[in-house]
Short mmCIF file of C-alpha atoms in Angstrom, two decimals:
data_model
loop_
_atom_site.label_atom_id
_atom_site.label_comp_id
_atom_site.label_asym_id
_atom_site.label_seq_id
_atom_site.Cartn_x
_atom_site.Cartn_y
_atom_site.Cartn_z
CA MET A 1 -0.19 0.08 0.07
CA ARG A 2 1.08 3.57 -0.45
CA ILE A 3 1.81 6.00 1.84
CA GLY A 4 2.30 9.61 1.89
CA TYR A 5 2.99 10.06 5.73
CA PHE A 6 2.14 13.90 7.12
CA GLY A 7 4.22 14.02 10.60
CA ASP A 8 6.50 16.07 12.87
CA GLY A 9 7.87 14.65 16.39
CA VAL A 10 9.05 11.98 18.08
CA TRP A 11 5.66 9.85 18.34
CA ALA A 12 5.54 10.63 13.95
CA GLN A 13 9.61 9.32 13.76
CA ARG A 14 8.78 6.49 16.03
CA ALA A 15 5.64 5.39 13.90
CA LEU A 16 7.61 6.03 11.07
CA ALA A 17 10.55 3.90 11.47
CA ARG A 18 8.37 0.80 12.24
CA LEU A 19 6.40 1.52 8.76
CA ILE A 20 9.66 2.24 6.23
CA ASP A 21 10.49 -1.32 7.75
CA ASP A 22 6.62 -2.94 6.57
CA ALA A 23 7.34 -4.50 3.43
CA ARG A 24 3.56 -3.97 2.94
CA TYR A 25 3.95 -0.40 2.76
CA THR A 26 5.87 2.08 0.34
CA ILE A 27 6.14 5.27 1.54
CA VAL A 28 6.12 8.02 -1.21
CA PHE A 29 6.47 11.07 0.50
CA VAL A 30 6.80 12.57 3.93
CA ALA A 31 5.81 15.77 4.70
CA VAL A 32 7.48 18.40 7.54
CA ARG A 33 6.65 21.29 9.02
CA ALA A 34 7.70 23.99 6.74
CA SER A 35 9.07 26.16 10.02
CA SER A 36 10.87 23.64 12.20
CA PRO A 37 11.37 20.55 10.48
CA ASP A 38 11.58 17.35 12.35
CA SER A 39 15.55 16.52 11.69
CA THR A 40 15.13 12.96 12.81
CA LEU A 41 12.16 12.60 10.02
CA LEU A 42 14.35 14.26 7.35
CA ALA A 43 16.77 11.73 8.75
CA LEU A 44 14.84 8.45 7.96
CA ALA A 45 13.43 9.82 4.72
CA GLU A 46 16.28 10.57 3.00
CA ALA A 47 18.48 7.31 4.24
CA ARG A 48 15.33 5.22 2.50
CA GLY A 49 15.58 7.70 -0.72
CA ILE A 50 11.87 8.85 0.21
CA PRO A 51 10.91 12.65 -0.95
CA VAL A 52 10.21 15.51 1.07
CA LEU A 53 7.97 17.85 1.13
CA ARG A 54 7.82 20.97 3.33
CA PRO A 55 5.21 23.16 2.00
CA LYS A 56 4.40 26.40 3.71
CA ALA A 57 1.03 26.17 2.30
CA ILE A 58 -0.12 22.90 2.38
CA ASN A 59 -2.95 23.46 0.62
CA ALA A 60 -2.08 25.57 -1.72
CA PRO A 61 -2.74 24.28 -6.24
CA GLU A 62 0.90 24.28 -6.42
CA SER A 63 0.97 21.72 -2.88
CA LEU A 64 -1.61 19.93 -4.13
CA ALA A 65 -0.62 19.38 -7.39
CA LYS A 66 2.46 17.41 -5.61
CA ILE A 67 1.02 15.32 -3.45
CA ALA A 68 -1.45 14.20 -6.65
CA GLU A 69 1.80 13.27 -8.05
CA PHE A 70 2.67 10.30 -5.69
CA ALA A 71 -0.91 8.52 -6.22
CA ALA A 72 -1.11 7.58 -2.46
CA GLU A 73 -3.02 5.06 -1.57
CA LEU A 74 -3.59 6.23 1.76
CA HIS A 75 -2.65 8.99 4.12
CA VAL A 76 -1.98 9.23 7.35
CA SER A 77 -0.87 12.78 9.92
CA MET A 78 0.43 12.55 12.81
CA SER A 79 1.09 15.94 14.56
CA TYR A 80 1.23 17.81 11.60
CA ASP A 81 0.49 21.13 11.99
CA GLN A 82 -1.56 22.58 9.28
CA ILE A 83 -4.98 21.25 8.35
CA LEU A 84 -5.57 19.25 5.63
CA ARG A 85 -8.39 20.55 3.33
CA GLU A 86 -11.05 19.07 1.59
CA PRO A 87 -9.02 18.89 -2.25
CA ILE A 88 -5.83 16.96 -0.45
CA LEU A 89 -8.40 15.05 1.07
CA ALA A 90 -10.33 14.09 -1.84
CA LEU A 91 -6.88 12.21 -3.33
CA PRO A 92 -5.85 8.91 -1.37
CA PRO A 93 -8.52 6.51 -2.76
CA ARG A 94 -8.35 4.57 0.81
CA GLY A 95 -9.30 7.81 2.74
CA THR A 96 -6.84 9.43 5.40
CA LEU A 97 -5.85 8.89 8.78
CA ASN A 98 -4.98 10.54 11.74
CA CYS A 99 -4.04 10.14 15.45
CA HIS A 100 -4.77 12.05 18.65
CA ALA A 101 -3.69 11.06 22.30
CA GLY A 102 -7.45 12.12 23.46
CA ALA A 103 -10.65 10.08 24.19
CA LEU A 104 -12.33 11.39 21.22
CA PRO A 105 -15.44 12.49 21.17
CA PHE A 106 -13.75 13.79 24.05
CA TYR A 107 -10.83 15.39 24.02
CA ARG A 108 -10.63 17.29 20.85
CA GLY A 109 -8.55 19.89 19.57
CA ARG A 110 -5.22 21.10 21.35
CA ASN A 111 -3.41 19.92 24.26
CA PRO A 112 -5.53 17.27 24.97
CA LEU A 113 -2.98 15.79 27.81
CA THR A 114 -3.27 18.42 29.64
CA TRP A 115 -6.75 19.40 30.14
CA ALA A 116 -7.48 15.84 30.98
CA LEU A 117 -4.87 16.49 33.65
CA ILE A 118 -6.79 19.59 35.03
CA ASN A 119 -9.65 18.05 34.30
CA GLY A 120 -8.88 15.75 36.74
CA GLU A 121 -9.33 12.03 34.51
CA THR A 122 -8.54 9.11 35.82
CA GLU A 123 -7.43 7.84 32.23
CA PHE A 124 -6.76 9.55 28.67
CA GLY A 125 -7.14 8.20 25.13
CA ILE A 126 -5.12 7.64 22.24
CA THR A 127 -7.76 7.59 18.97
CA VAL A 128 -7.00 6.98 15.67
CA HIS A 129 -9.36 8.12 13.04
CA TRP A 130 -10.53 9.10 9.66
CA VAL A 131 -9.77 13.05 8.60
CA ASP A 132 -13.36 14.39 7.81
CA LEU A 133 -13.86 18.65 7.31
CA GLY A 134 -14.41 18.05 11.21
CA ILE A 135 -11.58 19.37 13.67
CA ASP A 136 -11.22 15.29 15.62
CA THR A 137 -14.75 14.31 14.28
CA GLY A 138 -14.20 11.59 11.61
CA ASP A 139 -14.88 7.96 12.93
CA ILE A 140 -12.76 5.69 14.74
CA VAL A 141 -11.15 3.11 13.36
CA ARG A 142 -8.67 2.15 16.84
CA GLN A 143 -9.19 3.77 20.10
CA ILE A 144 -7.24 2.55 23.65
CA LYS A 145 -7.45 4.02 27.41
CA VAL A 146 -4.40 4.30 29.70
CA PRO A 147 -4.93 4.94 33.38
CA ILE A 148 -3.81 8.21 34.69
CA SER A 149 -2.54 8.09 38.27
CA ALA A 150 -2.40 10.45 41.70
CA THR A 151 1.34 10.91 40.52
CA ASP A 152 1.26 11.67 36.71
CA THR A 153 1.93 14.99 34.99
CA TYR A 154 2.32 16.24 31.62
CA ALA A 155 5.68 14.76 31.31
CA THR A 156 4.95 11.46 32.12
CA LEU A 157 2.49 11.18 30.24
CA LEU A 158 4.07 12.65 26.80
CA LYS A 159 6.39 10.02 27.28
CA THR A 160 3.94 7.33 27.35
CA ALA A 161 0.87 9.03 24.48
CA GLU A 162 4.76 8.58 22.33
CA THR A 163 5.38 5.61 22.75
CA LEU A 164 1.28 4.38 22.63
CA CYS A 165 0.32 6.51 19.91
CA ALA A 166 3.15 5.28 17.28
CA VAL A 167 1.87 1.97 18.34
CA THR A 168 -1.49 2.29 17.62
CA LEU A 169 -1.25 4.23 14.50
CA VAL A 170 0.44 1.13 13.51
CA GLU A 171 -1.45 -1.52 14.26
CA ALA A 172 -4.69 1.38 12.57
CA ILE A 173 -2.70 1.16 9.39
CA SER A 174 -2.55 -2.32 9.35
CA ASP A 175 -6.04 -3.21 10.06
CA VAL A 176 -6.54 -0.58 6.78
CA SER A 177 -4.17 -2.18 4.61
CA GLU A 178 -5.64 -5.66 5.48
CA ARG A 179 -9.59 -4.45 5.15
CA THR A 180 -10.33 -5.16 8.34
CA ASP A 181 -10.23 -1.69 9.84
CA LYS A 182 -14.08 -1.29 12.51
CA ARG A 183 -15.91 2.40 11.58
CA ILE A 184 -17.40 4.01 15.36
CA VAL A 185 -19.55 7.00 14.38
CA GLN A 186 -17.91 8.88 17.60
CA SER A 187 -22.13 10.51 17.87
CA SER A 188 -22.59 6.75 18.47
CA ILE A 189 -20.58 7.07 21.98
CA ASP A 190 -21.80 10.82 22.76
CA PRO A 191 -24.55 12.64 20.89
CA VAL A 192 -21.78 16.25 22.00
CA GLY A 193 -17.94 15.09 23.43
CA LEU A 194 -16.09 18.49 24.09
CA TYR A 195 -13.43 20.44 22.33
CA CYS A 196 -9.93 21.83 23.80
CA CYS A 197 -9.29 25.09 23.23
CA ARG A 198 -5.29 26.33 21.72
CA ARG A 199 -3.48 26.86 25.05
CA ARG A 200 -2.02 30.28 24.37
CA GLU A 201 0.38 32.60 27.04
CA GLY A 202 -1.51 34.12 30.09
CA ASP A 203 -3.02 30.64 30.69
CA GLU A 204 -0.35 29.60 32.67
CA GLU A 205 -0.99 31.85 35.91
CA ILE A 206 -2.21 30.79 38.54
CA ASP A 207 -5.50 31.34 40.28
CA TRP A 208 -5.25 30.84 43.80
CA THR A 209 -8.96 31.33 44.03
CA SER A 210 -9.15 27.55 42.62
CA SER A 211 -9.56 24.93 44.94
CA SER A 212 -6.44 22.56 46.38
CA ALA A 213 -6.77 19.78 44.62
CA ALA A 214 -7.83 22.27 41.32
CA LEU A 215 -4.17 23.50 41.97
CA GLU A 216 -2.50 20.18 42.31
CA ARG A 217 -3.87 19.58 38.51
CA PHE A 218 -3.22 22.65 37.72
CA VAL A 219 0.40 22.55 38.85
CA ARG A 220 1.15 18.36 37.40
CA ALA A 221 -1.01 19.52 34.00
CA LEU A 222 1.77 22.37 32.92
CA VAL A 223 5.19 21.29 34.69
CA PRO A 224 8.42 21.80 31.30
CA PRO A 225 7.62 21.05 28.44
CA GLY A 226 4.59 22.54 29.26
CA PRO A 227 5.15 26.36 30.91
CA GLY A 228 4.94 26.22 34.26
CA ALA A 229 1.85 26.65 36.87
CA ARG A 230 3.50 30.50 37.35
CA THR A 231 2.46 33.15 40.22
CA ILE A 232 3.84 36.54 40.63
CA TRP A 233 6.18 36.72 44.23
CA LYS A 234 7.96 40.15 44.65
CA ASP A 235 7.36 41.43 40.86
CA LYS A 236 8.67 38.47 39.73
CA SER A 237 7.31 35.57 37.82
CA TYR A 238 7.65 31.95 38.89
CA ALA A 239 6.59 28.41 37.78
CA LEU A 240 5.72 25.74 39.91
CA LEU A 241 7.12 22.70 39.58
CA THR A 242 5.76 21.03 42.65
CA ALA A 243 2.71 20.83 45.26
CA GLU A 244 0.86 18.81 48.34
CA LEU A 245 -2.04 18.35 49.44
CA ILE A 246 -2.38 17.94 53.21
CA PRO A 247 -5.02 15.45 54.23
CA GLY A 248 -7.43 16.50 56.96
CA ALA A 249 -6.89 19.95 55.80
CA ARG A 250 -9.78 22.75 57.32
CA SER A 251 -11.88 24.61 54.83
CA TYR A 252 -11.34 28.29 55.87
CA VAL A 253 -11.92 31.76 54.94
CA GLY A 254 -9.37 33.54 54.00
CA VAL A 255 -6.69 35.44 51.59
CA PRO A 256 -6.13 32.85 48.15
CA GLY A 257 -2.59 33.50 47.21
CA GLU A 258 -1.08 34.53 50.99
CA VAL A 259 1.81 32.04 52.32
CA ILE A 260 0.32 31.34 56.29
CA GLY A 261 3.27 29.41 56.74
CA ARG A 262 6.75 27.08 55.96
CA ASP A 263 8.04 24.24 56.59
CA SER A 264 11.42 21.57 55.50
CA ALA A 265 9.75 20.52 52.82
CA GLY A 266 8.68 24.09 51.43
CA ILE A 267 5.80 26.89 51.91
CA LEU A 268 2.55 26.62 52.98
CA VAL A 269 -0.42 29.05 50.78
CA LYS A 270 -4.12 29.50 51.46
CA THR A 271 -6.16 28.35 48.47
CA GLY A 272 -9.73 28.69 47.44
CA ASP A 273 -11.46 26.26 50.31
CA ASN A 274 -8.60 24.83 52.34
CA LEU A 275 -4.54 25.76 52.01
CA ILE A 276 -1.63 23.72 49.79
CA ARG A 277 2.55 22.79 50.28
CA ILE A 278 3.91 23.98 47.85
CA THR A 279 7.48 22.14 47.55
CA ARG A 280 9.29 23.30 44.37
CA TRP A 281 9.68 26.36 42.05
CA ALA A 282 11.77 27.85 39.75
CA LEU A 283 12.45 31.48 38.19
CA VAL A 284 10.99 32.41 34.94
CA GLY A 285 13.68 34.42 33.08
CA THR A 286 14.32 36.00 29.48
CA GLY A 287 12.01 34.49 26.92
CA GLY A 288 10.08 32.69 29.21
CA ALA A 289 13.55 29.80 30.65
CA LEU A 290 13.20 28.48 34.03
CA GLY A 291 15.96 28.86 36.21
CA THR A 292 17.39 26.09 38.85
CA ALA A 293 14.71 24.32 40.60
CA LEU A 294 14.40 25.71 44.33
CA ILE A 295 12.27 24.85 47.44
CA PRO A 296 10.41 28.12 47.86
CA ASP A 297 11.30 30.96 50.52
CA ALA A 298 8.28 33.19 50.21
CA ALA A 299 8.18 34.54 53.90
CA ARG A 300 5.08 34.26 55.72
CA GLY A 301 2.21 36.71 55.77
CA SER A 302 3.53 37.40 51.85
CA ARG A 303 0.54 37.06 48.83
CA LEU A 304 2.10 35.53 45.85
CA GLY A 305 0.45 36.22 42.17
CA ARG A 306 -1.57 39.87 41.16
CA ASN A 307 -3.25 42.16 43.25
CA LEU A 308 -5.76 42.98 40.43
CA LYS A 309 -7.06 45.44 42.75
CA ALA A 310 -4.31 47.06 43.23
CA GLU A 311 -3.00 47.33 39.47
CA LEU A 312 -7.06 48.63 37.92
CA ALA A 313 -6.29 51.32 41.03
CA LYS A 314 -3.02 52.41 39.34
CA ALA A 315 -4.13 51.70 35.98
CA GLU A 316 -7.07 54.49 36.87
CA ALA A 317 -4.73 56.84 38.60
CA LYS A 318 -2.94 56.92 35.29
CA LEU A 319 -5.84 57.39 33.24
CA ALA A 320 -7.26 59.82 35.25
CA VAL A 321 -3.80 62.30 34.85
CA LEU A 322 -3.89 61.53 31.43
CA GLU A 323 -8.02 63.12 31.07
CA ALA A 324 -6.16 65.97 33.68
CA LYS A 325 -4.17 66.65 30.83
CA LEU A 326 -5.96 66.54 27.70
CA GLY A 327 -8.59 69.16 29.35
CA PRO A 328 -12.22 69.39 28.91
CA ASP A 329 -12.39 69.65 25.01
CA ARG A 330 -10.58 66.51 23.43
CA GLY A 331 -13.06 66.27 20.63
CA ASP A 332 -14.96 63.34 22.08
#
C-alpha cells in the first residue's frame, strides 16, 4: 500500500520507523513542518530515499498538484501542523488517518493531555480516526485507554503517549491494509463530545481562588516541557513545579495566595478552600526559560499572584492623569 506521511515529533518518528521496515507499505513521501522541520524524520526519509515535502501552505494549488503526483493510496497524519482541506483529503482512495492523544469524541482539539490532567480524568485516550472536514470528528478506527495516576504529570503522560500513539497508529494502518478496520461513528459514543481550545500565553497563570485539588492538578498539568504553572512574587514570575495536598486540611475563609507557613519541604499557601504545600519552584527568565528548581523561600505573610485591585487602581490613576492633561476639549 502506497502511503503519504505527514508528521512531526517523537511519535511521528517512531511510527515512520516501523512503517518503512514493513514490506506491506511503500512510503511515497514525507511532509514535515515548513518552519521547523523534524531532523529525525528528515534523516529517516533521506536514508531510504523517500522524497521530503516542506510546503508552507499545504492546501495551495502547487502543493496539491505535487502531492497528487505521488498517487498515495492512504494519507497518514501524526502531529502535522497544518489542516488538510477537502482537495487533499479527496486524493487518496483509501482516505486519511490521523492519530490523536485524546479519547474522542472527548478531548478534541489542542493540548488534550494537559486538559485531561486539569479536569482530573482517571484515564486518557489514544485514538486513530479518519480525517473529515471537522476537527477530530471523523469515524474512529482504533482507540485505547490509558490510566492516569495521582502522581502523573504532563511529562509522564507525554512520554507514554509518544510510545503508544506510534504503536496504535501502526496497528490501525495494518487494519486498513488488511481491510479489517472498523468505523465507529463518534456520535454513537456521545452525541456532543467536547472540544479543547489551544492554550495561550497567560493561561498558565495560577488562580489562587481555585480549590487545592484543582491547583495541585494544574501544577502537574503544566510541568516542563510545558510552561509551568506560574505566579508572581516580589514582581517576578515563578513556575511552580511540584505541589502537595495536605491531608485533613480544614476549609476556611482567608486570602487566597497568602503564604501562611513554611516548613522544611516548602511553603504553605492559602487556596480557595484550604491550603496547599508548594515544594519546588523556578524563576522564569527571559523568554520564558526556567531557572533552577528551588524550595520556595517566600516568607509567611507574603502574597503570591497579582493584586488585581491594586493594578486596577494604578490604571485608573494613570487614566485620570491623562484625562486631566487632555482637558475638557479633547474632541470626544
